[in-house]
Amino acid sequence: MQRIALIGCGRIAPAHLDGLKSLSSRASVVAICDMNEKLRRERQQAYNIPNGFASVAELLEWNKFDIAAVLTPPDVRAEVCVPVLKARKCMLVEKPFSLSLDEARTIVQTAEQAGVVLAVNQNFRWIQPAPILREHILNGKIGKVLSVLLADTVWRDETSGWRNKTAKLALSVMGIHWLDRIRWITGDEGARIYTCSLVSQILTSAGEDITSTVITLRSNAVATLVHHWASHSRGVNNSLQVDGTDGSVIAKRGELIWMGRTVRRSALNLNLGNKMT
């Protein structure tokens, strides 16, 4: 039985706590840590967590856990992660993993030196249509991937908390899921990347909310991500298109459309199942 300690009690914490319930035969949440005493006690009571701590130092002094789930705002990532990793605790970190490359490298190097597992939460890999797309694209259904176009343009105004104040907003908070989706469904990695962004000033949040990113993958395929939080379209045209040498696939509004060079192959309503014939 793995003993889990949650560090950070914010709005994402219930998602982790609810998910861990399904692993009750393998893991148990034994402690929760947050400097906000009121919120910490609320989470403890709601999820029957026996131990609560106000600081990472107190948690480490207690030390009766195996894995830490770090759900803090990203601007305190290193000061939370590094001492816990040095204590040889395995760790799951919420994204954004860090707000700087140097800090991210420090955290990774600390985990390597301690010989522990360090993971970043990328739960959107398991949300459709990503699993189906990955399976069929990697099996060659559309041939060699030439291009990926992912558009996610929504209205999302973060009016409170750290997301309201951070300068790094849309790409680091949600865009990271879409960048990972491109990597995941193609089985490829970025070789070169260019992003331009804008703060629209029509939201109350301070960070960038209009972004366009172009990635050259190692295979030389080109991927484009258009990700907006200040779009009055509110997602009506959101879609994912992958073009290959032998066909294309479009995921849009709960449907997958597969196309060959001359004919449309088939369509799948994602509400009807997860397997394609």
Short mmCIF file of C-alpha atoms in Angstrom, two decimals:
data_model
loop_
_atom_site.label_atom_id
_atom_site.label_comp_id
_atom_site.label_asym_id
_atom_site.label_seq_id
_atom_site.Cartn_x
_atom_site.Cartn_y
_atom_site.Cartn_z
CA MET A 1 0.00 0.00 0.00
CA GLN A 2 1.50 3.32 -1.11
CA ARG A 3 1.07 6.24 1.29
CA ILE A 4 0.21 9.49 -0.51
CA ALA A 5 0.67 13.05 0.74
CA LEU A 6 -1.03 15.89 -1.15
CA ILE A 7 0.78 19.22 -1.11
CA GLY A 8 -1.65 21.98 -2.05
CA CYS A 9 -5.38 22.03 -1.33
CA GLY A 10 -6.62 24.27 -4.15
CA ARG A 11 -9.38 23.69 -6.65
CA ILE A 12 -7.61 20.82 -8.46
CA ALA A 13 -7.17 18.84 -5.22
CA PRO A 14 -10.65 17.22 -5.29
CA ALA A 15 -9.93 15.79 -8.75
CA HIS A 16 -6.83 14.06 -7.40
CA LEU A 17 -8.55 12.93 -4.22
CA ASP A 18 -11.53 11.54 -6.13
CA GLY A 19 -9.20 9.76 -8.54
CA LEU A 20 -7.20 8.22 -5.72
CA LYS A 21 -10.39 6.69 -4.35
CA SER A 22 -10.37 4.34 -7.33
CA LEU A 23 -6.91 3.16 -6.26
CA SER A 24 -7.90 2.38 -2.69
CA SER A 25 -6.52 -1.17 -2.94
CA ARG A 26 -3.08 0.21 -3.86
CA ALA A 27 -2.81 3.67 -2.32
CA SER A 28 -4.09 5.68 0.62
CA VAL A 29 -4.01 9.44 1.20
CA VAL A 30 -2.42 9.75 4.62
CA ALA A 31 -1.68 13.48 4.76
CA ILE A 32 -2.46 16.82 3.21
CA CYS A 33 -0.36 19.97 3.37
CA ASP A 34 -1.39 23.59 2.84
CA MET A 35 -0.68 26.86 4.61
CA ASN A 36 -4.39 27.74 4.39
CA GLU A 37 -5.67 26.13 7.59
CA LYS A 38 -9.37 26.57 6.81
CA LEU A 39 -9.09 24.97 3.38
CA ARG A 40 -6.81 22.24 4.67
CA ARG A 41 -9.26 21.25 7.39
CA GLU A 42 -12.15 21.29 4.90
CA ARG A 43 -10.31 18.85 2.63
CA GLN A 44 -9.34 16.66 5.59
CA GLN A 45 -12.91 16.44 6.77
CA ALA A 46 -14.42 15.90 3.32
CA TYR A 47 -12.01 13.09 2.42
CA ASN A 48 -11.28 11.66 5.87
CA ILE A 49 -7.55 12.41 5.70
CA PRO A 50 -5.98 11.75 9.10
CA ASN A 51 -3.02 14.15 9.05
CA GLY A 52 -2.71 17.81 8.09
CA PHE A 53 0.35 20.04 7.94
CA ALA A 54 0.87 23.76 7.39
CA SER A 55 4.28 23.51 5.71
CA VAL A 56 6.48 21.16 3.73
CA ALA A 57 8.99 21.24 6.58
CA GLU A 58 6.36 19.91 9.00
CA LEU A 59 5.32 17.22 6.52
CA LEU A 60 8.91 16.08 6.04
CA GLU A 61 9.55 16.03 9.77
CA TRP A 62 6.58 13.65 10.11
CA ASN A 63 7.85 11.72 7.06
CA LYS A 64 5.33 8.86 7.08
CA PHE A 65 4.53 8.87 3.35
CA ASP A 66 5.96 7.37 0.15
CA ILE A 67 4.65 9.59 -2.67
CA ALA A 68 3.91 13.31 -2.86
CA ALA A 69 1.35 14.83 -5.22
CA VAL A 70 2.37 18.47 -5.68
CA LEU A 71 -0.62 20.68 -6.55
CA THR A 72 0.78 24.07 -5.59
CA PRO A 73 0.90 27.17 -7.81
CA PRO A 74 3.88 26.90 -10.19
CA ASP A 75 5.76 29.89 -8.80
CA VAL A 76 6.69 27.90 -5.66
CA ARG A 77 7.40 24.65 -7.48
CA ALA A 78 11.12 24.34 -6.76
CA GLU A 79 10.92 25.30 -3.09
CA VAL A 80 8.32 22.57 -2.62
CA CYS A 81 9.67 19.85 -4.92
CA VAL A 82 13.39 19.97 -4.20
CA PRO A 83 13.32 19.22 -0.43
CA VAL A 84 10.68 16.51 -0.89
CA LEU A 85 12.71 14.83 -3.64
CA LYS A 86 15.87 15.08 -1.53
CA ALA A 87 13.93 13.17 1.14
CA ARG A 88 13.67 10.38 -1.47
CA LYS A 89 9.95 10.62 -2.06
CA CYS A 90 8.49 9.77 -5.45
CA MET A 91 6.44 12.60 -6.87
CA LEU A 92 3.57 13.51 -9.20
CA VAL A 93 3.60 17.20 -10.14
CA GLU A 94 0.69 19.14 -11.58
CA LYS A 95 1.32 21.16 -14.69
CA PRO A 96 2.63 23.67 -15.41
CA PHE A 97 5.70 21.80 -14.16
CA SER A 98 7.70 25.01 -13.78
CA LEU A 99 7.79 28.58 -15.05
CA SER A 100 11.45 28.44 -16.10
CA LEU A 101 13.66 25.92 -17.89
CA ASP A 102 16.49 26.26 -15.35
CA GLU A 103 14.15 25.52 -12.45
CA ALA A 104 12.65 22.55 -14.29
CA ARG A 105 16.12 21.14 -14.88
CA THR A 106 16.98 21.57 -11.20
CA ILE A 107 13.89 19.62 -10.16
CA VAL A 108 14.59 16.83 -12.66
CA GLN A 109 18.26 16.59 -11.64
CA THR A 110 17.28 16.42 -7.97
CA ALA A 111 14.96 13.48 -8.69
CA GLU A 112 17.68 11.71 -10.68
CA GLN A 113 20.23 12.19 -7.91
CA ALA A 114 17.75 10.88 -5.33
CA GLY A 115 16.87 7.88 -7.50
CA VAL A 116 13.12 8.47 -7.30
CA VAL A 117 10.30 8.65 -9.84
CA LEU A 118 9.21 12.14 -10.92
CA ALA A 119 6.11 12.42 -13.12
CA VAL A 120 4.04 15.25 -14.57
CA ASN A 121 0.29 14.90 -14.81
CA GLN A 122 -0.87 14.62 -18.44
CA ASN A 123 -4.37 13.25 -17.94
CA PHE A 124 -5.65 14.46 -21.32
CA ARG A 125 -3.78 11.56 -22.96
CA TRP A 126 -6.55 9.30 -21.73
CA ILE A 127 -9.48 11.48 -22.81
CA GLN A 128 -11.01 10.77 -26.21
CA PRO A 129 -10.24 11.24 -29.02
CA ALA A 130 -6.55 11.04 -28.06
CA PRO A 131 -6.44 7.25 -27.41
CA ILE A 132 -8.16 6.38 -30.69
CA LEU A 133 -6.10 8.84 -32.69
CA ARG A 134 -2.84 7.58 -31.22
CA GLU A 135 -3.72 3.94 -31.89
CA HIS A 136 -4.63 4.42 -35.54
CA ILE A 137 -2.03 7.05 -36.42
CA LEU A 138 0.80 4.97 -34.96
CA ASN A 139 -0.56 1.94 -36.82
CA GLY A 140 -0.20 3.84 -40.10
CA LYS A 141 -3.85 4.44 -40.93
CA ILE A 142 -3.09 7.81 -42.56
CA GLY A 143 0.48 7.00 -43.57
CA LYS A 144 3.36 9.22 -42.56
CA VAL A 145 2.19 12.27 -40.61
CA LEU A 146 2.77 15.51 -42.51
CA SER A 147 0.95 18.09 -40.43
CA VAL A 148 -1.17 18.63 -37.33
CA LEU A 149 -3.54 21.54 -36.81
CA LEU A 150 -5.14 21.95 -33.38
CA ALA A 151 -7.50 24.86 -32.69
CA ASP A 152 -8.83 25.51 -29.20
CA THR A 153 -10.37 28.97 -28.92
CA VAL A 154 -12.51 29.50 -25.84
CA TRP A 155 -13.67 32.13 -23.38
CA ARG A 156 -11.97 31.50 -20.05
CA ASP A 157 -11.58 34.34 -17.60
CA GLU A 158 -9.65 33.42 -14.44
CA THR A 159 -10.98 35.98 -11.98
CA SER A 160 -9.19 34.80 -8.82
CA GLY A 161 -6.24 32.82 -7.50
CA TRP A 162 -2.77 32.53 -9.01
CA ARG A 163 -4.16 32.08 -12.54
CA ASN A 164 -5.55 35.60 -12.37
CA LYS A 165 -2.12 37.10 -11.67
CA THR A 166 0.41 34.94 -13.50
CA ALA A 167 2.06 36.34 -16.62
CA LYS A 168 2.27 32.86 -18.14
CA LEU A 169 -1.32 31.83 -18.61
CA ALA A 170 -3.00 30.13 -21.56
CA LEU A 171 -0.09 28.07 -22.88
CA SER A 172 1.24 26.93 -19.51
CA VAL A 173 -2.15 26.25 -17.89
CA MET A 174 -4.07 24.57 -20.72
CA GLY A 175 -1.99 24.80 -23.87
CA ILE A 176 0.45 22.31 -22.37
CA HIS A 177 -2.27 19.66 -22.68
CA TRP A 178 -2.65 20.38 -26.39
CA LEU A 179 1.11 20.43 -26.99
CA ASP A 180 1.34 17.08 -25.23
CA ARG A 181 -1.58 15.77 -27.30
CA ILE A 182 0.33 16.57 -30.49
CA ARG A 183 3.35 14.66 -29.15
CA TRP A 184 1.22 11.77 -27.90
CA ILE A 185 -0.90 11.07 -30.97
CA THR A 186 2.02 11.36 -33.40
CA GLY A 187 4.61 9.60 -31.27
CA ASP A 188 6.96 12.44 -32.20
CA GLU A 189 8.86 15.21 -30.44
CA GLY A 190 9.45 18.84 -31.25
CA ALA A 191 12.72 19.88 -32.87
CA ARG A 192 11.98 23.59 -33.29
CA ILE A 193 9.20 25.74 -31.86
CA TYR A 194 8.02 29.31 -32.31
CA THR A 195 5.22 31.02 -30.39
CA CYS A 196 3.68 34.45 -30.58
CA SER A 197 1.21 35.64 -27.97
CA LEU A 198 -0.91 38.57 -26.90
CA VAL A 199 -2.58 39.84 -23.75
CA SER A 200 -5.99 40.87 -25.07
CA GLN A 201 -6.86 43.05 -22.05
CA ILE A 202 -10.52 42.02 -22.37
CA LEU A 203 -10.22 39.49 -19.53
CA THR A 204 -9.52 40.23 -15.88
CA SER A 205 -6.54 37.84 -15.88
CA ALA A 206 -3.10 39.36 -16.43
CA GLY A 207 -1.40 36.73 -18.58
CA GLU A 208 -1.30 35.92 -22.28
CA ASP A 209 -4.66 34.76 -23.63
CA ILE A 210 -4.15 34.74 -27.41
CA THR A 211 -1.46 32.35 -28.69
CA SER A 212 -0.23 30.73 -31.89
CA THR A 213 2.51 28.11 -31.89
CA VAL A 214 4.28 26.40 -34.80
CA ILE A 215 6.35 23.28 -34.15
CA THR A 216 8.65 21.43 -36.51
CA LEU A 217 8.68 17.83 -35.30
CA ARG A 218 11.72 15.59 -35.52
CA SER A 219 10.11 13.81 -38.48
CA ASN A 220 9.89 17.24 -40.21
CA ALA A 221 6.10 17.24 -39.90
CA VAL A 222 4.67 20.67 -39.03
CA ALA A 223 2.26 21.13 -36.13
CA THR A 224 0.27 24.28 -35.43
CA LEU A 225 -1.56 25.10 -32.20
CA VAL A 226 -3.97 28.03 -32.02
CA HIS A 227 -5.03 28.45 -28.40
CA HIS A 228 -7.10 31.42 -27.23
CA TRP A 229 -8.82 32.16 -23.93
CA ALA A 230 -10.40 35.41 -25.13
CA SER A 231 -12.48 34.19 -28.06
CA HIS A 232 -16.16 35.09 -28.26
CA SER A 233 -16.57 32.02 -30.46
CA ARG A 234 -16.42 30.00 -27.23
CA GLY A 235 -15.06 26.90 -28.91
CA VAL A 236 -17.60 26.54 -31.71
CA ASN A 237 -14.82 25.87 -34.23
CA ASN A 238 -12.49 23.82 -32.03
CA SER A 239 -10.96 20.93 -33.94
CA LEU A 240 -7.95 18.71 -34.43
CA GLN A 241 -6.80 17.75 -37.92
CA VAL A 242 -3.95 15.40 -38.79
CA ASP A 243 -2.84 15.05 -42.41
CA GLY A 244 -0.75 12.13 -43.61
CA THR A 245 0.58 10.75 -46.87
CA ASP A 246 -2.35 8.31 -47.19
CA GLY A 247 -5.20 10.15 -45.53
CA SER A 248 -6.46 12.66 -42.99
CA VAL A 249 -8.44 12.61 -39.79
CA ILE A 250 -10.50 15.40 -38.28
CA ALA A 251 -11.78 15.41 -34.70
CA LYS A 252 -14.51 17.97 -34.19
CA ARG A 253 -17.54 18.29 -31.91
CA GLY A 254 -17.55 14.70 -30.71
CA GLU A 255 -16.93 13.11 -34.09
CA LEU A 256 -13.98 11.59 -35.93
CA ILE A 257 -13.91 11.83 -39.70
CA TRP A 258 -11.38 9.72 -41.60
CA MET A 259 -10.66 10.66 -45.20
CA GLY A 260 -8.65 9.00 -47.96
CA ARG A 261 -7.26 10.69 -51.03
CA THR A 262 -10.59 10.51 -52.85
CA VAL A 263 -13.29 9.25 -50.47
CA ARG A 264 -14.39 9.75 -46.92
CA ARG A 265 -13.67 6.56 -45.05
CA SER A 266 -15.84 6.61 -41.97
CA ALA A 267 -17.08 8.69 -39.09
CA LEU A 268 -17.23 7.80 -35.42
CA ASN A 269 -19.46 9.40 -32.85
CA LEU A 270 -17.31 9.35 -29.74
CA ASN A 271 -20.41 9.00 -27.57
CA LEU A 272 -21.09 5.58 -29.10
CA GLY A 273 -17.87 3.85 -28.19
CA ASN A 274 -14.13 3.84 -28.15
CA LYS A 275 -13.28 1.34 -30.87
CA MET A 276 -13.25 2.00 -34.57
CA THR A 277 -14.19 -0.67 -37.10
#
